[in-house]
Structures are given as structure tokens and as C-alpha cells.
mmCIF file of C-alpha atoms in Angstrom:
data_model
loop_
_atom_site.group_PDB
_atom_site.id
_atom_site.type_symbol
_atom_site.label_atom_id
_atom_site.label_comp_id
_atom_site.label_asym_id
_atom_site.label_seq_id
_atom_site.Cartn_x
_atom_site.Cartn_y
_atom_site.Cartn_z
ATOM 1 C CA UNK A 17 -7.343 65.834 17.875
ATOM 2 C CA UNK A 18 -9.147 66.078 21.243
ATOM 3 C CA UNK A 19 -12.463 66.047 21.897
ATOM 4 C CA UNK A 20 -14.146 68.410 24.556
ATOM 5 C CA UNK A 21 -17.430 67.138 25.506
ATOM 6 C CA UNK A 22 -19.480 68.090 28.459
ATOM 7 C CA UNK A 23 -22.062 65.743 29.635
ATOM 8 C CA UNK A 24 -24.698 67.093 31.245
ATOM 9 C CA UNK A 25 -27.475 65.314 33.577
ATOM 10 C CA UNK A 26 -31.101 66.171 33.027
ATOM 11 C CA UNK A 27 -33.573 68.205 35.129
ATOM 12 C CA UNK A 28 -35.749 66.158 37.985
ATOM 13 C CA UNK A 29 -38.579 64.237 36.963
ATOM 14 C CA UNK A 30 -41.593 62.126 38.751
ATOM 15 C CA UNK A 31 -40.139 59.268 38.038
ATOM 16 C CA UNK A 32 -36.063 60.448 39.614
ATOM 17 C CA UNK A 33 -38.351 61.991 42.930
ATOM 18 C CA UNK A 34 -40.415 58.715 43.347
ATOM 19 C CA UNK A 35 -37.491 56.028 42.846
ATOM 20 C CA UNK A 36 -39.015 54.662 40.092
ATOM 21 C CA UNK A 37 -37.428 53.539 36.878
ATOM 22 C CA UNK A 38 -37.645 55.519 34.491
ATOM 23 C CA UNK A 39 -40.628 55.417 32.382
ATOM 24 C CA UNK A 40 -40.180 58.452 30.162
ATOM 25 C CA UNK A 41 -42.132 61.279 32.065
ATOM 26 C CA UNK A 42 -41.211 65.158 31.401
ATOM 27 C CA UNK A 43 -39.675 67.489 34.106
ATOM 28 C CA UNK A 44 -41.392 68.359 36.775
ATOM 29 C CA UNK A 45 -42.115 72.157 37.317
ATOM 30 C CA UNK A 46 -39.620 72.596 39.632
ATOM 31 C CA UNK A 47 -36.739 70.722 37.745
ATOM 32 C CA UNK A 48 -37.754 72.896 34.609
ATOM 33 C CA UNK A 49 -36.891 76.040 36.850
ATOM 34 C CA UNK A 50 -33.853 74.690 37.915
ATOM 35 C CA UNK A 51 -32.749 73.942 34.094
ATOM 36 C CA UNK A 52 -34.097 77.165 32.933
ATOM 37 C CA UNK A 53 -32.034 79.245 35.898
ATOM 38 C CA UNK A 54 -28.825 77.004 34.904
ATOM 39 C CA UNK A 55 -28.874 78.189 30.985
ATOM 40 C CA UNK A 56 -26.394 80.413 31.418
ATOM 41 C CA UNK A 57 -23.788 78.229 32.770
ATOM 42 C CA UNK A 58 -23.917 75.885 29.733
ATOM 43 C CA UNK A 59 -20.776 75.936 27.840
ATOM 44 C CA UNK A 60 -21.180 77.440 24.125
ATOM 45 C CA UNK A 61 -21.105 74.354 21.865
ATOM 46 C CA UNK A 62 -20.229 73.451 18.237
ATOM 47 C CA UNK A 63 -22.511 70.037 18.707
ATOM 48 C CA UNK A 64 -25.344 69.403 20.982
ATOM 49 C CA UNK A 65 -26.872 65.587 21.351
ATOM 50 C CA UNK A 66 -29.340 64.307 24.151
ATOM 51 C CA UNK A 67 -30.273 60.817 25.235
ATOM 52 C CA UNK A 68 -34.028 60.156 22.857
ATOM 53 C CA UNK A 69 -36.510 60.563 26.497
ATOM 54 C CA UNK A 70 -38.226 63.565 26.901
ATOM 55 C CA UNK A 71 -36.610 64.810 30.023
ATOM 56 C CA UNK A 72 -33.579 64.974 28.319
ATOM 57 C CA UNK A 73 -35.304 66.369 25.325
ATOM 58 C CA UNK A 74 -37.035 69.089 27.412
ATOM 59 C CA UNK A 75 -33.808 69.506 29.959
ATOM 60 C CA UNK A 76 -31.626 70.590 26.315
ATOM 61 C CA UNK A 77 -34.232 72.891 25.447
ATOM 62 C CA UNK A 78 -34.905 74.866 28.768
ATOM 63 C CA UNK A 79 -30.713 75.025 28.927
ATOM 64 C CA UNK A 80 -30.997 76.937 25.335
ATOM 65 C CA UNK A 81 -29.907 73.982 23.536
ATOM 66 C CA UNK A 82 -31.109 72.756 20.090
ATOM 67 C CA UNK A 83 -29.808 68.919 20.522
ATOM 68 C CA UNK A 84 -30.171 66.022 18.461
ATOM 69 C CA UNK A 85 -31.447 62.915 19.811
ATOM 70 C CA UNK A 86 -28.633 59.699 19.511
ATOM 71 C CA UNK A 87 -30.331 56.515 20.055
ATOM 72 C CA UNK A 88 -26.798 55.130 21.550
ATOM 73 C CA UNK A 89 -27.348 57.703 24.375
ATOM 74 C CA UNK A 90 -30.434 56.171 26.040
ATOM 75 C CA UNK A 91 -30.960 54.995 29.430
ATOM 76 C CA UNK A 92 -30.393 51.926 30.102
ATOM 77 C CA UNK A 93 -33.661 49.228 29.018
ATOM 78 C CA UNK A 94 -34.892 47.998 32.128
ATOM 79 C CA UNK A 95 -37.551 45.834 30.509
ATOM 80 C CA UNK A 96 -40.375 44.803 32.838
ATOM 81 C CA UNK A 97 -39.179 47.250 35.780
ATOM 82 C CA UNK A 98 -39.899 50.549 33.864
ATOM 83 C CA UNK A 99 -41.567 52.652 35.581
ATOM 84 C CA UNK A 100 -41.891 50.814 38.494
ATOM 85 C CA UNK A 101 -40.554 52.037 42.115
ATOM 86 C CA UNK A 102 -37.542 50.308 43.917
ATOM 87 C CA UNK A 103 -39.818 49.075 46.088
ATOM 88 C CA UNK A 104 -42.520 47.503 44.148
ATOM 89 C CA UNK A 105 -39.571 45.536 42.596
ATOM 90 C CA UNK A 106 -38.068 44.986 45.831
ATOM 91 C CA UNK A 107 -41.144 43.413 47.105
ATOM 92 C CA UNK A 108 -41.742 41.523 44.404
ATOM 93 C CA UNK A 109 -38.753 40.417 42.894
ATOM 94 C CA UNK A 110 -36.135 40.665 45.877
ATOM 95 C CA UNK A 111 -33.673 38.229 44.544
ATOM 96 C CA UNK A 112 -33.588 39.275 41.130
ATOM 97 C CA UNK A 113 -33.020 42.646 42.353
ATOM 98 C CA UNK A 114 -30.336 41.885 44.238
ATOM 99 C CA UNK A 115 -28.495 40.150 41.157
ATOM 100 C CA UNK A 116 -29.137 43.498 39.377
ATOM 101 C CA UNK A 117 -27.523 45.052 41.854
ATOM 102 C CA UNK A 118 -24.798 43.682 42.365
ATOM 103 C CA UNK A 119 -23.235 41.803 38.490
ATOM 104 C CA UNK A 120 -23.329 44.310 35.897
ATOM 105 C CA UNK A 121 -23.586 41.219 33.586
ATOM 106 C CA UNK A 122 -27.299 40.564 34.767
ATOM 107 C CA UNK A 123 -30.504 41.971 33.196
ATOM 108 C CA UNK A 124 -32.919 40.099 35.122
ATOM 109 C CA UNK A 125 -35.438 42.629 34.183
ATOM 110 C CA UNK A 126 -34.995 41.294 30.548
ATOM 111 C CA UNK A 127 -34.071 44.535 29.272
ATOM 112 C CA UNK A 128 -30.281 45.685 29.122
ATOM 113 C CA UNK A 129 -27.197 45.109 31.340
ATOM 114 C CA UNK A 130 -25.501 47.829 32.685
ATOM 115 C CA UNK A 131 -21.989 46.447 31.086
ATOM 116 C CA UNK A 132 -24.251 45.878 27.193
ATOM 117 C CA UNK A 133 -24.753 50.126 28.395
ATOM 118 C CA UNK A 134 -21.324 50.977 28.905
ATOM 119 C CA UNK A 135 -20.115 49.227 26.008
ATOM 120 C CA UNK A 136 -22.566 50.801 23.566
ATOM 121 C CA UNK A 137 -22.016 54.465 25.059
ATOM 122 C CA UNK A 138 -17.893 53.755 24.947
ATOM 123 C CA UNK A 139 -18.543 52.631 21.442
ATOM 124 C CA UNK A 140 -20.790 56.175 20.821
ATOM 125 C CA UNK A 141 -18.004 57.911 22.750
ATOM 126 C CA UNK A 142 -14.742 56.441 20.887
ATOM 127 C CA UNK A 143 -16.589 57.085 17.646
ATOM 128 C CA UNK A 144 -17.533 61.051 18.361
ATOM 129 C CA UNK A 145 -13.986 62.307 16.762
ATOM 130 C CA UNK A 146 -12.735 65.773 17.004
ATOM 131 C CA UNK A 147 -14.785 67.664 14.462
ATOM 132 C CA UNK A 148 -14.504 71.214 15.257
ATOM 133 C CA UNK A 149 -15.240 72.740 18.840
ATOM 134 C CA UNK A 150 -17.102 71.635 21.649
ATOM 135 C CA UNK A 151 -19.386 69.268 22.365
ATOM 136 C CA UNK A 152 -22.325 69.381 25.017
ATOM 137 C CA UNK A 153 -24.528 66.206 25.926
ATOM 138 C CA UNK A 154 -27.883 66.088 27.854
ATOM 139 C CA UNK A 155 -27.561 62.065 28.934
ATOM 140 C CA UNK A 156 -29.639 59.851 31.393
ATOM 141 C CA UNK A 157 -27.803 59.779 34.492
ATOM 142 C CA UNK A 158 -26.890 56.446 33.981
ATOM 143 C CA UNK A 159 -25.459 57.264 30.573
ATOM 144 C CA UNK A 160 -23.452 59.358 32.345
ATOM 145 C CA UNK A 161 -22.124 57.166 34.532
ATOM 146 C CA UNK A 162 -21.164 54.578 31.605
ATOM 147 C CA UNK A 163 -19.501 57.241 29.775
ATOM 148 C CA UNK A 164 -17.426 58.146 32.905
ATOM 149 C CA UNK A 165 -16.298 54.451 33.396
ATOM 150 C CA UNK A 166 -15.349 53.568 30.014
ATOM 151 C CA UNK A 167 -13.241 56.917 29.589
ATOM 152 C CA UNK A 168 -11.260 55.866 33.231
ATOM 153 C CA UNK A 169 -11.298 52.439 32.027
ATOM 154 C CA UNK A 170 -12.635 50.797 35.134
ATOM 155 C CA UNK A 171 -14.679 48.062 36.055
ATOM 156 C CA UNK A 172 -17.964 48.166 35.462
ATOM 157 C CA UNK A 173 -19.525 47.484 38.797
ATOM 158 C CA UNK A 174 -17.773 51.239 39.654
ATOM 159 C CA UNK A 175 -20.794 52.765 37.653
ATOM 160 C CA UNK A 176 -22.979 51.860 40.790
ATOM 161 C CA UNK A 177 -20.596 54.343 43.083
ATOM 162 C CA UNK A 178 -20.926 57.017 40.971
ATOM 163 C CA UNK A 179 -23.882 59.377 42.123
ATOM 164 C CA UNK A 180 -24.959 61.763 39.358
ATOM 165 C CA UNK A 181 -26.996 64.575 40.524
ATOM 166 C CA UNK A 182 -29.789 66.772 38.262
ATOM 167 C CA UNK A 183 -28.230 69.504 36.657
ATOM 168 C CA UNK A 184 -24.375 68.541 37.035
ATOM 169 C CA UNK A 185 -21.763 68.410 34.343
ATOM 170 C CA UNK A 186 -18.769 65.679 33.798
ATOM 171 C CA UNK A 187 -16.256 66.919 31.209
ATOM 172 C CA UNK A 188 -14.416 64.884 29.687
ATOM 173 C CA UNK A 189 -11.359 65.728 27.256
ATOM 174 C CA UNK A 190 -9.294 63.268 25.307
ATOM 175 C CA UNK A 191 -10.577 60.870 22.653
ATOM 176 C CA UNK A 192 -10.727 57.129 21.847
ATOM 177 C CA UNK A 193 -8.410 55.134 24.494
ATOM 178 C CA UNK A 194 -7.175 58.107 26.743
ATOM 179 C CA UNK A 195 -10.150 60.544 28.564
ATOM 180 C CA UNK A 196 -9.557 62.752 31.237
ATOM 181 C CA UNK A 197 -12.434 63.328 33.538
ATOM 182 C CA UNK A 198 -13.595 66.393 35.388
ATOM 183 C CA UNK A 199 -16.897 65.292 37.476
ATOM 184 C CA UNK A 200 -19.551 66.477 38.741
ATOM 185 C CA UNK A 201 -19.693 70.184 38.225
ATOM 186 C CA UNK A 202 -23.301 72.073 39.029
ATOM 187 C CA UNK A 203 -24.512 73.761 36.785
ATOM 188 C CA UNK A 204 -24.482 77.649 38.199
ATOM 189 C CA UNK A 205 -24.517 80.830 36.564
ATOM 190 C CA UNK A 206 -21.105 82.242 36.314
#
């Protein structure tokens, strides 16, 4: 059977506006708007989930949807970083940064590597099955991002080209061991 699911980024937050990683804040009032004008364009589902963080949480319910949380969908743990700017860990920890940045392998930050996040959103993913109809997600953007690479199969240092705006959809259709992607649709009225 194949699986329909539409991932969905949230709304902006402080935290997405200021550079900082993410420390759990709530939409700001403008990113609220935005999610609350998109509703419309949000494909009827048979299963909505969200990543656990509130602007996920409040991005599901200004798009109309009642979504259960799925701990496997959270952002990635950035350990001592959260909720600090780029820049304050650029400053301060300029080498470790650049590790970060450039081996998916390396959590520096002593939280989670971004390949440990791909692997435990494939395994979420691969495990979904079929059920019956659709299936919409509200997922950090960089749980959207590991979803996308583990359903192309490609190397995880491609989850660092990937840009995933607020407010944009990736379908994918297919199930465990063949996805097709469709990226990076906005979310517009129709």
C-alpha cells in the first residue's frame, strides 16, 4: 500500500527570525497569521502528527489541525547550543561549530547528530504503513529535511542543502525503501 504523507514546516518563531537554535518558543504574531491565512490549503487528512515543540503544536492548530505529538518527530537535540544564536556559538565555539557543520556524524554540542536524526525519523517514516488515507505532518524544519533524505536515499551531509521555508509542504508518496518526493510547495489558498 502507499503512503501519502505531507510534511509540513511550522510557522516563524523568535528563535527561526533571530538565528538561534531552537529553544522551544511559540509563533510569533506574524507567523500565526501566516498559518492561520494558509488553513485552507492544507490537504484533508485521515492522520495528523506534529514534532512535540510548541510551534509545531500551535502551527497544527492555527492550520485547523488536531495533531498528535510523536516524540520521533522532534528537532534535532542540540544540547548546550539551544537557544543560543549562530553567532554566540560562533564566537565562542568556532571550531566546534565548524565540525557541526560540516560531518553529520558530530554532535559537538553534546546533544544529537544530524545522521542519529535522520535515522530515527527514516525509522518513524518506514514504520508509518498505509492505514487508510492521508497523512499530514507539522515537523521541525530539520525533521523535514531528514525525512526528505532518507526517502531519496542520499547522503546525509545533503540535509544541509536543503532550505526549508515556514509554511511549505514536501509530499512524499511511497512507503518503506521507495519514496517519491514532491518539495517545497507553499502553502496558498487554492
Amino acid at each position: 500500500m502507499t503512503v501519502r504523507l505531507t510534511l509540513i514546516s511550522p510557522a516563524t518563531s523568535g528563535a527561526l527570525r533571530e538565528v538561534r537554535f531552537d529553544d522551544d518558543s511559540p509563533l510569533d504574531p506574524g507567523g500565526a497569521a501566516l498559518a492561520e491565512a494558509a488553513a485552507p490549503a492544507v490537504p484533508a487528512a485521515a492522520r495528523a502528527y506534529r514534532s512535540p515543540s510548541v510551534r509545531c503544536r500551535d502551527t497544527a492548530r492555527a492550520l485547523g489541525l488536531t495533531a498528535a505529538p510523536v516524540d520521533a518527530l522532534a528537532g534535532c537535540a542540540t544540547g548546550r547550543w539551544r537557544g543560543r544564536t549562530l553567532a554566540e556559538v560562533a564566537a565562542t565555539e568556532e571550531a566546534a561549530l565548524a565540525v557541526w557543520l560540516s560531518d553529520p556524524t558530530a554532535a559537538p554540542h553534546g546533544g544529537e547528530s544530524l545522521s542519529a536524526l535522520r535515522v530515527r525519523v527514516g525509522d518513524w517514516l518506514d514504520a508509518l504503513g498505509s492505514g487508510s488515507g492521508p497523512v499530514v505532518v507539522v515537523a521541525e524544519p530539520d525533521v523535514v529535511r531528514a525525512a526528505t533524505v532518507h526517502a531519496l536515499g542520499a547522503p546525509d551531509t545533503t540535509a544541509r542543502r536543503l532550505d526549508v521555508r515556514p509554511l511549505t509542504a514536501v509530499r512524499l508518496s511511497g512507503r518503506a525503501g521507495r519514496w517519491n518526493v514532491l518539495a517545497g510547495e507553499p502553502l496558498t489558498p487554492r
